[in-house]
Coordinates of C-alpha atoms in Angstrom, one line a residue:
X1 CA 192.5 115.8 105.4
X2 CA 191.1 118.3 108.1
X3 CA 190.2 116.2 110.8
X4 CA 187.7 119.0 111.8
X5 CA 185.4 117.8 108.8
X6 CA 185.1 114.6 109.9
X7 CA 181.4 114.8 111.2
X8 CA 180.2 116.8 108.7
X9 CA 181.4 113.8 105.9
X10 CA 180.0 111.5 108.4
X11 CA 177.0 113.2 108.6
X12 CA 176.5 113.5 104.9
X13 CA 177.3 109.8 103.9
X14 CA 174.5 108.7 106.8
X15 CA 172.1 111.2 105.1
X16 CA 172.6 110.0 101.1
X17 CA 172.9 106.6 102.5
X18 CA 169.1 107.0 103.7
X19 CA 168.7 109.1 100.3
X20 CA 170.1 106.1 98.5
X21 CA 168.1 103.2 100.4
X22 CA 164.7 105.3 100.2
X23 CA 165.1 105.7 96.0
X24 CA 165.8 101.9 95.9
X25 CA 163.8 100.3 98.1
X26 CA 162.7 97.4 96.7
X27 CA 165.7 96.4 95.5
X28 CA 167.5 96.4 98.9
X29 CA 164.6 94.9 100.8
X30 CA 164.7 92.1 97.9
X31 CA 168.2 90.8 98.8
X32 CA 167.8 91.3 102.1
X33 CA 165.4 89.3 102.4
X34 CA 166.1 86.3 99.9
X35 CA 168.8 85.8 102.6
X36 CA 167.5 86.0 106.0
X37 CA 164.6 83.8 105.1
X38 CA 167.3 81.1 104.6
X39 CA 167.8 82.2 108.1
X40 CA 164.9 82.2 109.6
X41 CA 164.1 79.1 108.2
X42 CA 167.4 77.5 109.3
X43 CA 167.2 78.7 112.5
X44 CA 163.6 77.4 113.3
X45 CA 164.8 74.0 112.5
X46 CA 167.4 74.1 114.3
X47 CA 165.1 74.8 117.0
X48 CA 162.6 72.7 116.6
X49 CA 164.8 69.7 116.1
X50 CA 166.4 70.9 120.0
X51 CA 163.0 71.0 121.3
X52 CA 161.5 67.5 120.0
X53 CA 164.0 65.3 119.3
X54 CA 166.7 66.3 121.9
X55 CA 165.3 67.9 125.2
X56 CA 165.5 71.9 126.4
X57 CA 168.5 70.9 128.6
X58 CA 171.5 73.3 129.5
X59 CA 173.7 70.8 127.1
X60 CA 171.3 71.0 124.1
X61 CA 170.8 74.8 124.0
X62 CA 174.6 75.3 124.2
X63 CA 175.0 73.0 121.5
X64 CA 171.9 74.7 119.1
X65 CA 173.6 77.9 119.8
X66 CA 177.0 77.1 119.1
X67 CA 175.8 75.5 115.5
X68 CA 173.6 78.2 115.2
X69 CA 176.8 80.9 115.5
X70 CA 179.0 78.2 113.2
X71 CA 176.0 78.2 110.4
X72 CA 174.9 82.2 110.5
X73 CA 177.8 84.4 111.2
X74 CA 179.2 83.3 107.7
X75 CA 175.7 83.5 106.0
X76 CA 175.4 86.9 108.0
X77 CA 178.5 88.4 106.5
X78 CA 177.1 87.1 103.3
X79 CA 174.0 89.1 103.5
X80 CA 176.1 92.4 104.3
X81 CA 178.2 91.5 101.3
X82 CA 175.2 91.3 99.0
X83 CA 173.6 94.3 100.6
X84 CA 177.3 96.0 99.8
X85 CA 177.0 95.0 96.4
X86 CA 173.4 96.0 96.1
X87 CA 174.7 99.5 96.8
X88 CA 177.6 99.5 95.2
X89 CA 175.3 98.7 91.7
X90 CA 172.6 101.9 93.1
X91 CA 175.3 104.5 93.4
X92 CA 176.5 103.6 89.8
X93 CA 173.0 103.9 88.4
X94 CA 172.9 100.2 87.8
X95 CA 169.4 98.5 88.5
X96 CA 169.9 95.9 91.6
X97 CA 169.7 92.9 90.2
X98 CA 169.2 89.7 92.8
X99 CA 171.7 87.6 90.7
X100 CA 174.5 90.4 90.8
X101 CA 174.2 91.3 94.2
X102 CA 174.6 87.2 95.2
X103 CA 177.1 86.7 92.7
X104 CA 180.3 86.4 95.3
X105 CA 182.2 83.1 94.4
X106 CA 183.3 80.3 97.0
X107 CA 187.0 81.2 97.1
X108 CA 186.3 85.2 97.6
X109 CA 183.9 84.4 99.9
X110 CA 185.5 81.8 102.0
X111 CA 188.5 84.3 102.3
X112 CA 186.1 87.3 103.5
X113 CA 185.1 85.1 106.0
X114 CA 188.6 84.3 107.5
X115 CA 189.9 87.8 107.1
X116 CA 186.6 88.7 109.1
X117 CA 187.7 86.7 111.5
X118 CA 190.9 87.7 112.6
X119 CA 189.3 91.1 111.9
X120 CA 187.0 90.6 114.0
X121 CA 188.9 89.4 116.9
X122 CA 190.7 92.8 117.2
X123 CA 188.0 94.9 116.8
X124 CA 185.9 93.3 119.7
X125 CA 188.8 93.6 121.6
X126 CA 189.1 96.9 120.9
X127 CA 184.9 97.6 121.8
X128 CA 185.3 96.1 124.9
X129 CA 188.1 97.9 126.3
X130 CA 186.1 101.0 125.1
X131 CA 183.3 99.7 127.0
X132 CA 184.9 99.1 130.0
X133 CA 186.9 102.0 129.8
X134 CA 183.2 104.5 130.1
X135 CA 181.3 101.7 131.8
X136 CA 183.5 100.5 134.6
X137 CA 184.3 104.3 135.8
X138 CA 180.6 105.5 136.2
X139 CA 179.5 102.2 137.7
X140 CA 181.7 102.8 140.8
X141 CA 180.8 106.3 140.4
X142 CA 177.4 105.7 140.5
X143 CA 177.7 103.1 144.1
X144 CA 180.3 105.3 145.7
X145 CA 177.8 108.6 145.3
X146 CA 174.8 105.9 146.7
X147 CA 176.5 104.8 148.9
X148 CA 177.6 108.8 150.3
X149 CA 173.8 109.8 149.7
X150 CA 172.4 107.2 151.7
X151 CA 172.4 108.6 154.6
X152 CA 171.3 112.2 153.8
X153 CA 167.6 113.6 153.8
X154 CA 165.5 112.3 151.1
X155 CA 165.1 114.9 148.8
X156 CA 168.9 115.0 148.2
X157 CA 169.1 110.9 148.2
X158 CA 165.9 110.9 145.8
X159 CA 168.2 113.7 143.8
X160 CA 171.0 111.0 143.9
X161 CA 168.9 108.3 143.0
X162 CA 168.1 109.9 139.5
X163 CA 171.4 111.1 139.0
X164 CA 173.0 107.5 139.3
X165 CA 169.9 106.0 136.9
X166 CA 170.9 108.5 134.2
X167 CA 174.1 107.2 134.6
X168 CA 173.5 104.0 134.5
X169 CA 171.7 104.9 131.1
X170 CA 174.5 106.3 129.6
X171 CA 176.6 103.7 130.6
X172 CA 173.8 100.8 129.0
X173 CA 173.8 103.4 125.9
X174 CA 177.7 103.7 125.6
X175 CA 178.0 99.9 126.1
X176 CA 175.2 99.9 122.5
X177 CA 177.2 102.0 120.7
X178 CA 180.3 100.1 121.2
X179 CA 178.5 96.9 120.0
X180 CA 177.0 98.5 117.2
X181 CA 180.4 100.3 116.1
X182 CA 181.9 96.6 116.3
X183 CA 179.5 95.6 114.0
X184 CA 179.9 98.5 111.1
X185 CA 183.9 97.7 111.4
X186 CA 182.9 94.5 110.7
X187 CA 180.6 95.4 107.9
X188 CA 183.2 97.6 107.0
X189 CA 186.2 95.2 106.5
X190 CA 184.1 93.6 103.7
X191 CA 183.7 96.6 101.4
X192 CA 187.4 95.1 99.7
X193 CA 186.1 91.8 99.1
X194 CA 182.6 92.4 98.0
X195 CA 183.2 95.7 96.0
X196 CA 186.7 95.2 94.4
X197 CA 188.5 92.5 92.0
X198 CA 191.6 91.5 93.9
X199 CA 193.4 88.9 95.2
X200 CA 192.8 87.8 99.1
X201 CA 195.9 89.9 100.0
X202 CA 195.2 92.6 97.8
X203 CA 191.9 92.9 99.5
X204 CA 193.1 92.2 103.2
X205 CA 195.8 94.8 102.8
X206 CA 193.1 96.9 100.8
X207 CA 191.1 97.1 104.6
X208 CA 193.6 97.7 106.3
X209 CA 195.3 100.6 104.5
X210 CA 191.8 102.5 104.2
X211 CA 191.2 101.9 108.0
X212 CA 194.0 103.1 109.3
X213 CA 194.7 106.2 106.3
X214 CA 191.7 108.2 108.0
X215 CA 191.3 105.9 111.8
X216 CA 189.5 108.9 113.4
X217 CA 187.1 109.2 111.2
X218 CA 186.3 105.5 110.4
X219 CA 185.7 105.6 114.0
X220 CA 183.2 108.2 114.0
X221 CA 181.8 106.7 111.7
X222 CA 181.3 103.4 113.1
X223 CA 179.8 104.4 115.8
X224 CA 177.9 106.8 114.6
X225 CA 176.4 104.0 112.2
X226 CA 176.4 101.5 114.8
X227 CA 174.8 103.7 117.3
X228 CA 171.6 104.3 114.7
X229 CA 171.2 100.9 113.7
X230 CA 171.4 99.4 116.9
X231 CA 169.1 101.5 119.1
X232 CA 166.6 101.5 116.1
X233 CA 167.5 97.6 116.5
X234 CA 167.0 97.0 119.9
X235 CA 163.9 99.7 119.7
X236 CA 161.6 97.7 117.4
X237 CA 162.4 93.9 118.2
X238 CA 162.0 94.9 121.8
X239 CA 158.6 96.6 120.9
X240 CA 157.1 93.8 119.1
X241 CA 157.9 91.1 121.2
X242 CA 156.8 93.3 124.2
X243 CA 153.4 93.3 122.0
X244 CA 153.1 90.0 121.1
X245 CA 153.8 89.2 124.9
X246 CA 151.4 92.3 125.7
X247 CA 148.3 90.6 123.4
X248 CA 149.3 86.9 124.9
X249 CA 148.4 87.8 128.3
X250 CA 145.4 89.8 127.6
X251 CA 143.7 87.1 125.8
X252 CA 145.0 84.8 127.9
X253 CA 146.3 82.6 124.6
X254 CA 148.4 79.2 125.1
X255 CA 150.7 79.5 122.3
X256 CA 152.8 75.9 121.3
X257 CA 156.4 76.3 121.6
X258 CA 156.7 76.2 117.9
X259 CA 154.0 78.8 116.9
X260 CA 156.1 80.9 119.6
X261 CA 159.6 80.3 118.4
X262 CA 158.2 81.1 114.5
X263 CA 155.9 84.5 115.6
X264 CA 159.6 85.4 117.2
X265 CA 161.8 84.9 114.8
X266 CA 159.8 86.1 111.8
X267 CA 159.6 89.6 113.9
X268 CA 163.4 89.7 114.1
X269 CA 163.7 89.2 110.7
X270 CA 161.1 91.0 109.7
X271 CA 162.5 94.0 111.6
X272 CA 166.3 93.2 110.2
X273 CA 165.0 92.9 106.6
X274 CA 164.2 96.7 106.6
X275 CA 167.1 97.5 109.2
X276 CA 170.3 95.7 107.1
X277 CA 170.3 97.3 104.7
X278 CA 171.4 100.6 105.5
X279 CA 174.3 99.8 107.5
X280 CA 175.5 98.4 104.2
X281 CA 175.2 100.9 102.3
X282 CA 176.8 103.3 104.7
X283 CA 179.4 101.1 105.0
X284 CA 180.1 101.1 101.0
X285 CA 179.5 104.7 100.5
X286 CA 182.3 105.4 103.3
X287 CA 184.7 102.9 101.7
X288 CA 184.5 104.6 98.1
X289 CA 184.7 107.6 99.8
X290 CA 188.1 106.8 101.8
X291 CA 189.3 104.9 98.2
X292 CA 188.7 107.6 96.0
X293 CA 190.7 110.2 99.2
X294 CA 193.5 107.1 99.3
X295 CA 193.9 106.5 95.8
X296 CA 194.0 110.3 95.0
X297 CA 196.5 111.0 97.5
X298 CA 198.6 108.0 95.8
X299 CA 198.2 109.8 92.4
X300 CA 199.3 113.0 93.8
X301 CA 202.8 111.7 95.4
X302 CA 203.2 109.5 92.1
X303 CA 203.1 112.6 89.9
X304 CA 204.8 114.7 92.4
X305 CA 207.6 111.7 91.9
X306 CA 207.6 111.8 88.3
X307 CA 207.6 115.7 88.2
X308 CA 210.5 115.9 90.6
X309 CA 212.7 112.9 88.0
X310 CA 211.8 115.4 85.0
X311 CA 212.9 118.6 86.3
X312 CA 216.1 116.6 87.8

């Protein structure tokens, strides 16, 4: 394949994705959100249990957050799975059903979760050292040209002064788009379990082959997925909390810690109900895109193969 065409597919499966969540919409915000109210819900008791029954100490938080990670990362990659098979059902021109797009038995999914695992390891390790491979350079870029402007007039240090905060921002952006291409890898490594019939090996190897068979432009397309969700992310939870804090102070309200901790959380959810799902249907579109290239570039050598042993 022409790695020149890479954006343009990339491109086009981040437009019919959109295409694809606006036509079903009430289908994806459905699943999405039969999930993350389990969420929600789990995560305000574990909060509220913290706050009256066990103290706000350092030990207690570390503890809430370390059940909190052991109880949601496998119900997150859950919800991306059902989102996946929500999609999967929409670009066949089935109706998304609830029922089919839950429908991921305890073995397959307990295997998706360990493969996401080990997965996942490498592919953080792999965002951070591109993170600290853009970040680490312009940081010391960005102090060495302070520190040379410091002492010149102030026109040319107010000039310098800009210069190092757009760097800064491109460094904060780059470090975003990192994170959110860590998490469409992620998303991504599920497509085998959640959209195809095979064994646990099957579906490992399945990930694998398709990541690697066309690695430049999976990571295009990671990031450019990951870079869309997570500024439009970080954009609107960071809005509405701002708000909510905004409207506090004005009015001068005491909120209780638990009316606080609920307002919060239902806004994060309430923002990632609309925002999941079309990571996962990017996701899916890009995996039976890469399939369909893989498996007819397998076809192809097969009957290249079986034409060469007739003529022989």
């Amino acid at each position: 394949m022409n790695q020149t065409r890479a954006l343009p597919q990339v491109l086009q499966v981040l437009d019919d994705g959109l295409r694809l969540y606006r036509r079903n919409l009430p289908g994806f915000l459905l699943v999405s959100t039969a999930v993350l109210v389990v969420i929600a819900l789990l995560v305000l008791l574990c909060t509220t249990i913290v706050r009256t029954q066990l103290g706000t100490g350092v030990g207690w938080t570390l503890m809430l957050i370390f059940l909190l990670l052991l109880v949601l990362y496998p119900l997150t990659l859950y919800t991306f799975a059902a989102l996946s098979r929500a999609a999967d059902a929409a670009l066949n021109d089935r109706p998304i059903t609830l029922a089919a797009a839950l429908r991921i038995g305890p073995a397959r999914g307990c295997g998706m979760i360990i493969f996401n695992l080990l997965f996942g390891f490498i592919a953080s390790v792999f965002a951070g050292i591109m993170s600290v491979v853009v970040s680490c350079p312009m940081f010391y870029f960005s102090l060495l040209g302070g520190a040379l402007l410091s002492t010149v007039s102030n026109i040319v240090g107010a000039s310098a002064g800009v210069f190092i905060g757009v760097i800064s921002q491109i460094s904060t952006l780059w470090s975003l788009i990192s994170f959110g291409g860590w998490l469409a890898s992620i998303v991504y490594a599920l497509q085998a379990f959640a959209l195809e019939q095979r064994p646990w090996g099957s579906a490992a190897g399945r990930s694998v082959d398709l990541l690697t068979a066309r690695f430049g432009r999976s990571l295009l397309m990671f990031m450019g997925a990951g870079a869309i969700f997570g500024t439009l992310s970080l954009s609107f939870i960071g809005t509405l909390i701002a708000t909510l804090l905004l409207i506090q102070d004005r009015l001068n309200l005491t909120i209780p810690p638990f009316a606080s901790d609920a307002v919060t959380i239902a806004l994060v959810v309430g923002t990632l109900v609309v925002l999941l799902p079309p990571l996962s249907i990017w996701m899916a579109m890009f995996h039976r895109q890469v399939a369909l290239e893989q498996d007819g570039d397998e076809l192809a050598r097969r009957v290249a193969a079986w034409h060469c042993t007739v003529t022989a």
